[in-house]
Structures are given as structure tokens and as C-alpha cells.
Tab-separated table of C-alpha atoms in Angstrom:
chain	number	residue	atom	x	y	z
J	35	MET	CA	-9.494	29.336	-11.091
J	36	SER	CA	-11.127	26.478	-13.015
J	37	GLU	CA	-9.536	23.043	-13.347
J	38	GLU	CA	-9.877	23.343	-17.133
J	39	ALA	CA	-7.705	26.486	-17.159
J	40	GLN	CA	-5.091	24.738	-15.034
J	41	THR	CA	-4.888	21.742	-17.319
J	42	THR	CA	-4.714	23.756	-20.558
J	43	ASN	CA	-1.999	26.232	-19.523
J	44	PRO	CA	1.466	24.676	-20.003
J	45	LEU	CA	2.805	26.647	-17.022
J	46	GLY	CA	0.760	24.316	-14.839
J	47	THR	CA	1.224	21.028	-16.685
J	48	ALA	CA	4.268	20.921	-18.993
J	49	SER	CA	7.697	19.591	-17.995
J	50	ILE	CA	9.329	22.063	-15.626
J	51	GLY	CA	12.723	21.557	-17.263
J	52	LYS	CA	11.344	22.315	-20.714
J	53	MET	CA	9.332	25.306	-19.522
J	54	LEU	CA	12.310	26.685	-17.611
J	55	ALA	CA	14.500	26.312	-20.684
J	56	LYS	CA	11.855	28.034	-22.817
J	57	PHE	CA	11.693	31.060	-20.546
J	58	ALA	CA	15.183	31.108	-19.016
J	59	ILE	CA	17.375	30.748	-22.093
J	60	PRO	CA	15.970	33.841	-23.853
J	61	ALA	CA	16.077	35.723	-20.538
J	62	ILE	CA	19.712	34.752	-20.001
J	63	ILE	CA	20.652	35.796	-23.518
J	64	SER	CA	18.778	39.081	-23.092
J	65	ASN	CA	20.515	39.791	-19.780
J	66	LEU	CA	23.921	38.900	-21.195
J	67	ILE	CA	23.396	41.137	-24.178
J	68	SER	CA	22.199	43.937	-21.883
J	69	SER	CA	25.426	43.562	-19.909
J	70	ILE	CA	27.348	43.912	-23.138
J	71	TYR	CA	26.003	47.463	-23.474
J	72	ASN	CA	28.224	48.446	-20.549
J	73	ILE	CA	31.023	45.931	-21.024
J	74	THR	CA	31.573	46.690	-24.713
J	75	ASP	CA	31.778	50.404	-24.024
J	76	GLN	CA	34.315	49.782	-21.260
J	77	ILE	CA	36.477	47.506	-23.444
J	78	PHE	CA	36.591	49.966	-26.347
J	79	ILE	CA	37.101	52.908	-23.998
J	80	GLY	CA	39.888	51.080	-22.158
J	81	HIS	CA	41.769	50.423	-25.379
J	82	ASN	CA	41.152	53.828	-26.988
J	83	VAL	CA	40.885	56.277	-24.081
J	84	GLY	CA	42.691	54.508	-21.238
J	85	LEU	CA	42.469	54.176	-17.478
J	86	LEU	CA	40.735	57.529	-16.937
J	87	GLY	CA	38.030	56.538	-19.411
J	88	ASN	CA	37.409	53.298	-17.518
J	89	ALA	CA	37.267	55.216	-14.250
J	90	ALA	CA	34.742	57.629	-15.812
J	91	THR	CA	32.410	54.808	-16.893
J	92	ASN	CA	32.438	53.558	-13.306
J	93	VAL	CA	31.489	57.051	-12.145
J	94	ALA	CA	28.615	57.098	-14.657
J	95	PHE	CA	27.451	53.576	-13.783
J	96	PRO	CA	25.048	54.603	-10.960
J	97	LEU	CA	22.849	56.267	-13.561
J	98	SER	CA	22.453	52.904	-15.326
J	99	ILE	CA	21.515	51.343	-11.991
J	100	ILE	CA	18.862	54.024	-11.418
J	101	CYS	CA	17.334	53.305	-14.824
J	102	THR	CA	17.398	49.562	-14.230
J	103	ALA	CA	15.711	50.033	-10.853
J	104	ILE	CA	12.798	52.001	-12.313
J	105	ALA	CA	12.489	49.614	-15.269
J	106	ILE	CA	12.279	46.687	-12.862
J	107	LEU	CA	9.815	48.474	-10.582
J	108	PHE	CA	7.208	48.757	-13.327
J	109	GLY	CA	8.385	46.025	-15.730
J	110	PHE	CA	8.981	43.179	-13.304
J	111	GLY	CA	6.185	44.341	-11.006
J	112	GLY	CA	3.764	44.398	-13.934
J	113	ALA	CA	4.950	41.000	-15.174
J	114	ALA	CA	4.609	39.383	-11.748
J	115	ASN	CA	1.081	40.788	-11.421
J	116	LEU	CA	0.193	39.659	-14.928
J	117	ASN	CA	1.228	36.064	-14.196
J	118	LEU	CA	-0.701	36.005	-10.931
J	119	GLU	CA	-3.844	37.407	-12.582
J	120	MET	CA	-3.611	34.999	-15.510
J	121	GLY	CA	-3.176	32.143	-13.027
J	122	ARG	CA	-6.426	33.334	-11.409
J	123	GLY	CA	-8.126	33.668	-14.794
J	124	ASN	CA	-8.550	37.489	-14.608
J	125	GLN	CA	-7.666	38.814	-18.083
J	126	GLU	CA	-9.433	42.157	-17.702
J	127	LYS	CA	-7.291	43.207	-14.775
J	128	GLY	CA	-4.192	41.851	-16.516
J	129	SER	CA	-4.762	44.171	-19.503
J	130	LYS	CA	-5.001	47.239	-17.294
J	131	ILE	CA	-1.841	46.250	-15.417
J	132	VAL	CA	0.170	45.862	-18.629
J	133	GLY	CA	-1.017	49.192	-20.072
J	134	THR	CA	-0.332	51.055	-16.844
J	135	ALA	CA	3.149	49.523	-16.557
J	136	PHE	CA	4.184	50.618	-20.076
J	137	VAL	CA	2.997	54.194	-19.586
J	138	CYS	CA	4.750	54.453	-16.221
J	139	LEU	CA	8.004	53.292	-17.830
J	140	LEU	CA	7.832	56.001	-20.477
J	141	ILE	CA	6.931	58.811	-18.075
J	142	SER	CA	9.678	57.775	-15.634
J	143	GLY	CA	12.276	57.846	-18.412
J	144	ILE	CA	11.349	61.397	-19.383
J	145	ILE	CA	11.528	62.552	-15.745
J	146	ILE	CA	14.988	61.010	-15.192
J	147	THR	CA	16.338	62.526	-18.417
J	148	THR	CA	15.158	65.973	-17.344
J	149	ILE	CA	16.709	65.710	-13.872
J	150	VAL	CA	20.062	64.489	-15.211
J	151	ALA	CA	20.194	67.271	-17.820
J	152	ILE	CA	19.721	69.889	-15.091
J	153	PHE	CA	22.085	68.437	-12.463
J	154	LEU	CA	24.621	66.573	-14.612
J	155	LYS	CA	27.931	67.764	-13.164
J	156	PRO	CA	26.864	67.734	-9.477
J	157	LEU	CA	25.627	64.169	-9.971
J	158	MET	CA	28.991	63.073	-11.349
J	159	TRP	CA	30.796	64.537	-8.318
J	160	CYS	CA	28.317	62.759	-6.066
J	161	PHE	CA	28.945	59.469	-7.912
J	162	GLY	CA	32.670	59.646	-7.131
J	163	ALA	CA	34.289	61.623	-9.955
J	164	THR	CA	37.823	62.998	-9.583
J	165	GLU	CA	39.475	66.072	-11.075
J	166	GLN	CA	41.159	63.776	-13.599
J	167	ASN	CA	38.066	61.928	-14.896
J	168	ILE	CA	35.169	64.390	-14.424
J	169	ASP	CA	35.289	65.701	-18.009
J	170	TYR	CA	35.221	62.166	-19.413
J	171	ALA	CA	32.206	61.295	-17.242
J	172	VAL	CA	30.287	64.443	-18.200
J	173	THR	CA	30.940	63.871	-21.899
J	174	TYR	CA	29.689	60.282	-21.694
J	175	VAL	CA	26.545	60.929	-19.639
J	176	SER	CA	25.475	64.078	-21.509
J	177	VAL	CA	24.944	61.852	-24.558
J	178	THR	CA	23.637	58.633	-22.951
J	179	ASN	CA	21.035	60.727	-21.126
J	180	ILE	CA	19.168	61.051	-24.430
J	181	GLY	CA	18.508	57.309	-24.566
J	182	ILE	CA	17.130	56.894	-21.026
J	183	PRO	CA	13.393	56.850	-21.962
J	184	PHE	CA	14.105	54.177	-24.580
J	185	LEU	CA	16.250	52.225	-22.097
J	186	LEU	CA	13.463	52.112	-19.508
J	187	PHE	CA	10.809	51.232	-22.075
J	188	SER	CA	12.826	48.371	-23.572
J	189	THR	CA	14.219	46.981	-20.305
J	190	GLY	CA	10.927	47.084	-18.419
J	191	GLY	CA	8.920	46.112	-21.488
J	192	ALA	CA	11.034	42.988	-21.965
J	193	HIS	CA	9.723	41.656	-18.625
J	194	LEU	CA	6.125	42.183	-19.763
J	195	VAL	CA	6.691	40.579	-23.158
J	196	ARG	CA	8.369	37.602	-21.463
J	197	ALA	CA	5.413	37.242	-19.085
J	198	ASP	CA	3.131	37.131	-22.134
J	199	GLY	CA	4.886	33.921	-23.189
J	200	LYS	CA	7.172	35.477	-25.799
J	201	PRO	CA	10.643	35.363	-24.262
J	202	THR	CA	12.267	34.967	-27.665
J	203	TYR	CA	10.823	38.260	-28.901
J	204	SER	CA	12.121	40.164	-25.879
J	205	MET	CA	15.497	38.519	-26.456
J	206	ILE	CA	15.552	39.635	-30.081
J	207	ALA	CA	14.774	43.219	-29.061
J	208	VAL	CA	17.809	43.266	-26.781
J	209	ILE	CA	20.101	41.451	-29.222
J	210	VAL	CA	19.384	43.797	-32.136
J	211	GLY	CA	20.126	46.840	-29.993
J	212	ALA	CA	23.302	45.317	-28.586
J	213	VAL	CA	24.655	44.237	-31.976
J	214	LEU	CA	24.117	47.765	-33.258
J	215	ASN	CA	25.868	49.132	-30.167
J	216	ILE	CA	28.899	46.877	-30.656
J	217	GLY	CA	29.160	47.687	-34.364
J	218	LEU	CA	28.976	51.427	-33.753
J	219	ASP	CA	31.483	51.174	-30.868
J	220	ALA	CA	34.045	49.772	-33.268
J	221	ILE	CA	33.426	52.663	-35.661
J	222	LEU	CA	32.856	55.611	-33.331
J	223	VAL	CA	35.042	55.089	-30.251
J	224	PRO	CA	38.429	55.171	-32.031
J	225	ARG	CA	37.388	58.459	-33.647
J	226	PHE	CA	35.261	60.215	-31.015
J	227	GLY	CA	36.330	58.569	-27.731
J	228	MET	CA	33.838	58.795	-24.858
J	229	ALA	CA	31.216	60.574	-26.969
J	230	GLY	CA	31.440	57.846	-29.629
J	231	ALA	CA	30.809	55.118	-27.059
J	232	ALA	CA	27.848	57.071	-25.711
J	233	TRP	CA	26.226	57.570	-29.123
J	234	ALA	CA	26.648	53.868	-29.896
J	235	THR	CA	24.816	53.021	-26.668
J	236	VAL	CA	21.971	55.462	-27.385
J	237	ALA	CA	21.448	54.081	-30.895
J	238	GLY	CA	21.094	50.556	-29.548
J	239	GLN	CA	18.647	51.648	-26.857
J	240	ILE	CA	16.424	53.472	-29.338
J	241	VAL	CA	16.194	50.456	-31.636
J	242	SER	CA	15.419	48.067	-28.755
J	243	GLY	CA	12.700	50.403	-27.503
J	244	ILE	CA	11.061	50.565	-30.926
J	245	ILE	CA	11.023	46.765	-31.238
J	246	ILE	CA	9.275	46.433	-27.860
J	247	LEU	CA	6.777	49.124	-28.896
J	248	LEU	CA	5.889	47.133	-32.030
J	249	TYR	CA	4.902	44.160	-29.861
J	250	LEU	CA	2.081	45.958	-28.023
J	251	PRO	CA	-0.660	45.143	-30.596
J	252	ARG	CA	0.478	41.506	-30.598
J	253	PHE	CA	-0.049	40.524	-26.945
J	254	ARG	CA	-1.495	37.015	-27.070
J	255	SER	CA	-2.605	36.244	-23.499
J	256	LEU	CA	-4.839	39.325	-23.461
J	257	LYS	CA	-6.063	42.093	-25.748
J	258	LEU	CA	-4.683	45.570	-25.121
J	259	ARG	CA	-7.033	48.465	-25.875
J	260	TRP	CA	-6.279	52.182	-25.944
J	261	ARG	CA	-8.079	52.702	-22.642
J	262	ASP	CA	-5.729	50.190	-20.973
J	263	PHE	CA	-2.899	52.734	-21.398
J	264	ILE	CA	-4.556	55.228	-19.090
J	265	PRO	CA	-2.543	54.865	-15.853
J	266	ARG	CA	-4.752	53.594	-13.049
J	267	TRP	CA	-3.888	54.123	-9.413
J	268	GLU	CA	-5.337	50.744	-8.409
J	269	CYS	CA	-2.995	49.063	-10.909
J	270	ILE	CA	0.021	51.037	-9.734
J	271	LYS	CA	-0.779	49.973	-6.169
J	272	THR	CA	-0.530	46.311	-7.222
J	273	ILE	CA	2.466	46.720	-9.549
J	274	VAL	CA	4.731	48.645	-7.194
J	275	PRO	CA	4.744	46.216	-4.221
J	276	LEU	CA	5.754	43.224	-6.376
J	277	GLY	CA	8.328	45.242	-8.313
J	278	THR	CA	9.668	46.933	-5.214
J	279	SER	CA	11.643	43.942	-3.927
J	280	VAL	CA	13.846	43.780	-7.023
J	281	CYS	CA	13.776	47.561	-7.521
J	282	ILE	CA	14.914	48.216	-3.966
J	283	GLY	CA	17.686	45.735	-4.600
J	284	GLN	CA	18.877	47.988	-7.418
J	285	VAL	CA	18.501	51.096	-5.260
J	286	ALA	CA	20.549	49.372	-2.563
J	287	ILE	CA	23.182	48.530	-5.177
J	288	LEU	CA	23.102	52.185	-6.238
J	289	VAL	CA	23.836	53.332	-2.689
J	290	GLN	CA	26.541	50.680	-2.436
J	291	GLN	CA	28.104	51.763	-5.741
J	292	ILE	CA	28.192	55.440	-4.792
J	293	ALA	CA	29.552	54.687	-1.320
J	294	MET	CA	32.177	52.331	-2.710
J	295	SER	CA	33.349	54.849	-5.313
J	296	ASN	CA	33.698	57.543	-2.686
J	297	VAL	CA	35.504	55.185	-0.274
J	298	LEU	CA	37.892	54.098	-3.025
J	299	ARG	CA	38.444	57.710	-4.066
J	300	SER	CA	39.209	58.781	-0.488
J	301	TYR	CA	41.400	55.878	0.603
J	302	GLY	CA	42.980	55.541	-2.835
J	303	ALA	CA	44.168	59.139	-2.587
J	304	VAL	CA	46.227	58.308	0.527
J	305	SER	CA	47.547	54.999	-0.843
J	306	VAL	CA	50.233	54.165	-3.382
J	307	TYR	CA	47.505	53.570	-5.987
J	308	GLY	CA	45.907	57.022	-6.121
J	309	SER	CA	42.166	57.534	-6.709
J	310	ASP	CA	41.732	56.597	-10.367
J	311	ILE	CA	43.328	53.126	-10.253
J	312	PRO	CA	40.823	51.798	-7.660
J	313	LEU	CA	37.900	53.431	-9.521
J	314	ALA	CA	38.946	51.876	-12.825
J	315	ALA	CA	39.516	48.472	-11.193
J	316	ILE	CA	36.160	48.307	-9.418
J	317	GLY	CA	34.459	49.435	-12.627
J	318	ILE	CA	35.912	46.485	-14.507
J	319	ILE	CA	35.139	44.001	-11.727
J	320	SER	CA	31.546	45.263	-11.461
J	321	LYS	CA	31.050	44.771	-15.188
J	322	VAL	CA	32.614	41.291	-15.161
J	323	SER	CA	30.455	40.151	-12.253
J	324	MET	CA	27.434	41.367	-14.235
J	325	ILE	CA	27.991	38.403	-16.550
J	326	VAL	CA	27.414	35.968	-13.689
J	327	THR	CA	24.466	37.954	-12.382
J	328	ALA	CA	22.958	38.074	-15.877
J	329	VAL	CA	22.944	34.275	-16.147
J	330	VAL	CA	21.647	33.641	-12.625
J	331	LEU	CA	19.030	36.365	-12.971
J	332	GLY	CA	17.976	34.854	-16.293
J	333	PHE	CA	17.240	31.536	-14.587
J	334	ALA	CA	15.300	33.379	-11.878
J	335	GLN	CA	13.330	35.391	-14.452
J	336	GLY	CA	12.655	32.252	-16.459
J	337	GLY	CA	11.265	30.541	-13.387
J	338	GLN	CA	9.215	33.545	-12.256
J	339	PRO	CA	6.176	32.937	-14.527
J	340	ILE	CA	6.190	29.222	-13.618
J	341	ILE	CA	6.459	29.922	-9.888
J	342	GLY	CA	3.904	32.746	-9.980
J	343	TYR	CA	1.331	30.831	-12.029
J	344	ASN	CA	1.584	27.632	-9.993
J	345	TYR	CA	1.528	29.427	-6.669
J	346	GLY	CA	-1.610	31.256	-7.795
J	347	ALA	CA	-3.050	27.894	-8.909
J	348	LYS	CA	-1.915	26.267	-5.610
J	349	ASN	CA	0.345	23.755	-7.383
J	350	TYR	CA	2.939	23.894	-4.604
J	351	ASN	CA	4.941	20.867	-5.692
J	352	ARG	CA	5.718	22.547	-9.013
J	353	VAL	CA	6.748	25.677	-7.133
J	354	ARG	CA	9.284	23.665	-5.115
J	355	LYS	CA	10.635	21.791	-8.121
J	356	THR	CA	11.039	24.982	-10.168
J	357	PHE	CA	12.984	26.685	-7.385
J	358	PHE	CA	15.361	23.751	-6.970
J	359	TYR	CA	15.976	23.582	-10.719
J	360	ILE	CA	16.937	27.266	-10.683
J	361	ALA	CA	19.136	26.987	-7.578
J	362	VAL	CA	21.110	23.933	-8.712
J	363	VAL	CA	21.833	25.160	-12.240
J	364	SER	CA	22.787	28.633	-11.003
J	365	PHE	CA	25.160	27.168	-8.434
J	366	ALA	CA	26.895	25.024	-11.058
J	367	PHE	CA	27.429	28.006	-13.370
J	368	SER	CA	28.644	30.213	-10.526
J	369	CYS	CA	31.248	27.616	-9.562
J	370	VAL	CA	32.728	27.871	-13.065
J	371	ALA	CA	32.861	31.667	-12.695
J	372	PHE	CA	34.589	31.293	-9.311
J	373	VAL	CA	37.359	29.211	-10.881
J	374	CYS	CA	37.874	31.785	-13.657
J	375	PHE	CA	38.056	34.734	-11.269
J	376	GLN	CA	40.536	32.987	-8.990
J	377	ILE	CA	42.850	31.530	-11.655
J	378	PHE	CA	42.700	34.053	-14.538
J	379	PRO	CA	42.112	37.498	-12.972
J	380	GLN	CA	44.996	39.211	-14.766
J	381	ALA	CA	43.882	37.958	-18.178
J	382	ILE	CA	40.349	39.190	-17.499
J	383	ILE	CA	41.592	42.626	-16.394
J	384	LYS	CA	43.707	43.020	-19.536
J	385	LEU	CA	40.665	42.457	-21.749
J	386	PHE	CA	39.594	45.964	-20.740
J	387	GLY	CA	42.735	47.783	-21.782
J	388	THR	CA	46.439	47.543	-22.374
J	389	GLU	CA	47.553	49.326	-19.214
J	390	ASP	CA	50.994	48.052	-18.152
J	391	ASP	CA	50.939	49.908	-14.843
J	392	THR	CA	52.171	47.399	-12.255
J	393	LEU	CA	50.200	49.033	-9.452
J	394	TYR	CA	47.003	48.946	-11.507
J	395	ILE	CA	47.333	45.229	-12.300
J	396	GLU	CA	48.315	44.418	-8.724
J	397	PHE	CA	45.329	46.207	-7.206
J	398	ALA	CA	42.773	44.946	-9.755
J	399	VAL	CA	43.858	41.293	-9.466
J	400	ASN	CA	43.810	41.346	-5.675
J	401	LEU	CA	40.419	43.087	-5.606
J	402	MET	CA	38.856	40.577	-8.023
J	403	ARG	CA	40.069	37.514	-6.119
J	404	ILE	CA	38.891	38.717	-2.722
J	405	TYR	CA	35.768	40.724	-3.558
J	406	LEU	CA	34.323	37.943	-5.782
J	407	PHE	CA	35.437	35.019	-3.623
J	408	PHE	CA	31.878	33.968	-2.706
J	409	ILE	CA	30.551	34.385	-6.249
J	410	PHE	CA	29.555	30.700	-6.260
J	411	VAL	CA	26.796	31.329	-3.677
J	412	ASN	CA	25.925	34.890	-4.709
J	413	GLY	CA	23.058	33.646	-6.887
J	414	ILE	CA	20.751	33.175	-3.916
J	415	GLN	CA	20.128	36.931	-3.690
J	416	PRO	CA	18.791	37.600	-7.234
J	417	ILE	CA	16.923	34.278	-7.207
J	418	SER	CA	15.201	35.209	-3.960
J	419	ALA	CA	14.487	38.791	-4.997
J	420	ASN	CA	12.649	37.471	-8.083
J	421	SER	CA	10.983	34.396	-6.589
J	422	PHE	CA	9.449	35.810	-3.415
J	423	PRO	CA	7.451	38.490	-5.308
J	424	ALA	CA	6.259	35.740	-7.663
J	425	LEU	CA	4.800	34.101	-4.551
J	426	GLY	CA	3.009	37.364	-3.758
J	427	LYS	CA	5.415	38.000	-0.837
J	428	PRO	CA	7.336	41.128	-1.838
J	429	LEU	CA	8.505	42.066	1.670
J	430	LYS	CA	10.736	38.998	1.882
J	431	GLY	CA	12.194	39.886	-1.493
J	432	VAL	CA	12.777	43.436	-0.278
J	433	LEU	CA	14.638	42.207	2.799
J	434	LEU	CA	16.979	40.019	0.768
J	435	SER	CA	17.473	42.762	-1.815
J	436	ILE	CA	18.673	45.353	0.689
J	437	ALA	CA	20.415	43.111	3.228
J	438	ARG	CA	23.743	42.661	1.437
J	439	PRO	CA	24.377	46.187	0.114
J	440	LEU	CA	22.819	48.210	2.927
J	441	LEU	CA	22.686	46.175	6.130
J	442	PHE	CA	26.065	44.459	5.782
J	443	LEU	CA	28.260	45.965	3.049
J	444	LEU	CA	27.878	49.643	3.966
J	445	PRO	CA	28.886	49.144	7.632
J	446	LEU	CA	31.758	46.938	6.474
J	447	PHE	CA	33.125	49.847	4.428
J	448	LEU	CA	34.559	50.964	7.752
J	449	LEU	CA	37.148	48.187	7.396
J	450	PRO	CA	39.524	50.468	5.425
J	451	LEU	CA	39.908	52.467	8.638
J	452	ALA	CA	41.678	49.451	10.115
J	453	ILE	CA	43.358	47.687	7.174
J	454	GLY	CA	43.493	50.311	4.424
J	455	ILE	CA	41.974	50.226	0.964
J	456	ASP	CA	41.984	46.392	0.840
J	457	GLY	CA	39.168	46.563	3.393
J	458	VAL	CA	36.757	47.232	0.513
J	459	ALA	CA	37.522	43.803	-0.955
J	460	TYR	CA	37.062	42.000	2.366
J	461	ALA	CA	33.806	43.874	2.968
J	462	GLY	CA	32.345	42.271	-0.147
J	463	LEU	CA	33.555	38.825	0.822
J	464	ILE	CA	32.023	38.948	4.310
J	465	ALA	CA	28.712	40.412	3.119
J	466	ASP	CA	28.288	37.665	0.497
J	467	GLY	CA	28.837	34.897	3.029
J	468	VAL	CA	26.342	36.325	5.520
J	469	ILE	CA	23.558	36.934	2.984
J	470	PHE	CA	23.816	33.357	1.706
J	471	ILE	CA	23.182	31.973	5.188
J	472	ILE	CA	20.184	34.274	5.722
J	473	ALA	CA	18.576	33.578	2.330
J	474	ALA	CA	19.013	29.806	2.609
J	475	THR	CA	17.367	29.863	6.038
J	476	MET	CA	14.406	31.897	4.749
J	477	TRP	CA	13.755	29.436	1.933
J	478	ILE	CA	13.887	26.446	4.280
J	479	VAL	CA	11.236	28.119	6.445
J	480	GLU	CA	9.125	29.085	3.406
J	481	PHE	CA	9.046	25.576	1.980
J	482	LYS	CA	8.100	24.114	5.350
J	483	LYS	CA	5.036	26.387	5.349
J	484	MET	CA	3.837	25.174	1.945
J	485	PRO	CA	1.503	22.148	1.986
J	486	LYS	CA	3.272	18.940	0.989
J	487	ASN	CA	0.623	18.232	-1.636
J	488	ASN	CA	-1.362	20.482	-3.942
J	489	ILE	CA	-4.718	21.726	-2.703
J	490	LYS	CA	-6.376	19.866	-5.555
J	491	GLU	CA	-4.686	16.624	-4.485
J	492	ASN	CA	-5.748	17.153	-0.863
J	493	ASN	CA	-9.375	17.636	-1.928
J	494	GLU	CA	-9.297	14.451	-3.982
J	495	GLN	CA	-7.851	12.502	-1.045
J	496	SER	CA	-10.576	13.889	1.261
J	497	ASN	CA	-13.274	12.783	-1.160
J	498	ILE	CA	-11.809	9.284	-1.270
J	499	LYS	CA	-11.832	9.102	2.525
J	500	GLU	CA	-15.482	10.230	2.624
J	501	VAL	CA	-16.452	7.499	0.171
């Protein structure tokens, strides 16, 4: 890459704090609004349908995780590749990567919709449904299934638009869809229950997808031509490895979610709480923790183009500084969340419904306090899963993506055998503590491998010595 390109691109020269704010703030807002898709539905359902409705949305939640995983695979993978290629000055390859990524998102959405339509009820049983909530879950998913292609296109496309230097546009696409969703929830849920919440979600997804589609002719860092939208195997081979680390993280979360629902269903059935109280409680806690993840992930996504560009340009000092900015700010925010979850759990639970069941409140409060105890250090996992692929090292991102849910949390789900259903809460606590230690160690090793100075600086110092 030429020195002129390095000095003219703000990713390599502008203030890291300003650049991070430019990219991270829209990403955070987009992620928060995306979380509202699920949270708003759950709040309205909790107040208008009740505990069984909340339990049903938790049963349906794995489908959202599947969609997010595929959207990240092609969206984040394409964005990471785009930033690396632009850092290397290769616009031609960047155009093909973007076109291939968008087409793969659309095709994947159609395939998922078809599979869900054919195997809807068996999937709900697999995801942890009970006799009491299965009809609610089927009603909800049969409608939301229609919006899946639009969901993948808008979610994955937002990563590509952000990588093109337009984070505000991707934010607007998400906000418009979410505002529509919230407005329709207020109108439709009181009248149509689960189906009303589902149609509100689909409407928002369709609008967001259309807004992303309208951006395609306006890419500024490169020019997209019709031939760029012919999927190319060589592009897929470069997109998938960099998107896999974050995608596998979602797949691991999917396995964790399904396993947890089935564990809670089984052990809840032999406890004083029954099966539906634990399912409703974990559904609420999962949605609440999404708020924290949305903010931390937004910082990581905002730093990804900066880290990727500067690593490609061999500006290692800017890579280090960007990472530390992300880590420190994320830690500070997560500490605030920790205080809220420990001091106000009952108030948070009651936002999602007016259930006065003493057992329900007791279980949900206890689960939130224990399961989310290490929330203040949880940010290291999404930060790492996003940052390592930006360095062109997807395998490290993959390891950190799967370690918590698969290598630690799943085996720890055996704890209920010894201490009952509360073992699920302690499993989360232990897994979070272990993954923080591992991720912190990996970053210490990674930074030690990076040269202390930029390659450009080293060359200049060598020339001085020769003179």
C-alpha cells in the first residue's frame, strides 16, 4: 500500500477517539435498536399475554440467533475483508466481496424460511417448548418466518454499509424499522396477542431491508456493478473465514440456548417452580443482557474498521490504542450494568409483565443476580471475536467465540444434578470468569508479538542509521 493512501485515509491518521466515536456510536445505537425488536415484543407480550407468552418467545429465540449467525457470517466477514482490501488498496477485489456477501445473505434467508416452514413444530419442541406454551410459540414463529430474508439482508448489510464509512446510514435503517415495530406492537399486540407482536416485527424487518437495499448504488469507497453480484467462490472463501469467528460464536450461543431451555424445562418440572417459570425468567434475562452486549459489541464493531485498516497498513501502535480504548470504555459501561442487575433485579423483571407470582419473582431475581454476576468482564468475548478477525486471525476469534458456551457452559449444565435448578445460574457465573482469564491472556500474548513501532517508523530509523 502506498504512503499517500495511508496519509489520506482518516482510518490511518485521524484521532482514534474521534474515529471510534464516529463508527461506534451509530453501531451501538443500531445494536440497541436491534435488541429492542426482541425486548419490545417481550414487554408487550408479558403485559398482554402473560407468563406463557414470555416463555414462548424464549422458545422461539434460537431462530433469531440462527439468523444473526448467518447475517454475521456474510455481513461481518464481508466487512472485515472489505476493510483489509481497502487498507491494501485493492478496490476491485473489494467490490466483488461486497456483491457476493449481499447475494449470499439473500439466498440464506430464503433457505432458512423454507426449512422453518416445513419443520416448524418439531423445531419448537427441540428449542424447549412445553405443552403449555407450544401453541404460542408456533403462532409467533409462523409469522416472523416471513421476515427472515429481510432480517438477514438488513442485519448483514448494516455491517457492509458501516465498513463503507456510512455508520449513520446503517443506524437509520435499523432505527426506522424498530420505531415501526414498537408503534405496531402498541396497536397490534393488545388486539391480536402473539400474532400481533410477530406482524409488528416482520413489518420493521421489511422496511429496514429496503433501506439497506437502496444504499447499494451509493457505495462510496468502491463502485458496485451488476457483475459484482454474481457470487464468486474465491470471494466466499475469503468472507467465510473472517465471519466464522463471530458466526460460530452465535452458533455456540444457539447450542447453549437450546441446551439451557431443555435443562430448565427438565429440572423445572421436578422443582417447585415448574417448567414455564424458569423458561420465562431466562427469556427475560437473556433479553436484558442483550442491552449490555449491544453496547459492548457496538464499540467492538466501531473499532473493527480502524483495527483492520491499520493492521493491514502495519500501523501497529494505532491497533493497540484502538483496542485499549474499546476495552476501557466497555468495562466502565459494564460496571454500571452490574450495579443495576445486583441492586434492581425485581424492578427490571417487572418491566416485562405484571406477574405477582411469588415463585416467579423469586426465581427470576435469583437467576439474574447469579447468572449475570460477571457481566462487568463479559465484554472481552465479543470484543475479541470481532477484533481478532480484523487482524486477519479468525481462528483465535473462533476459539474465544465457542469457549464460553460450548467448552465451559455446556459441561457446567451438569451442576443441576448436584444442586438442583440453581446450578444453571452458577454455570453461567463460572463460565464467565474462566473465559475472561483466557481472553485476557491471549491479548497479552498477541500484543507482545506486534512490533513496538510501525514498520514505516522502523524503516525510517534504519535509514537514519545508514546515513
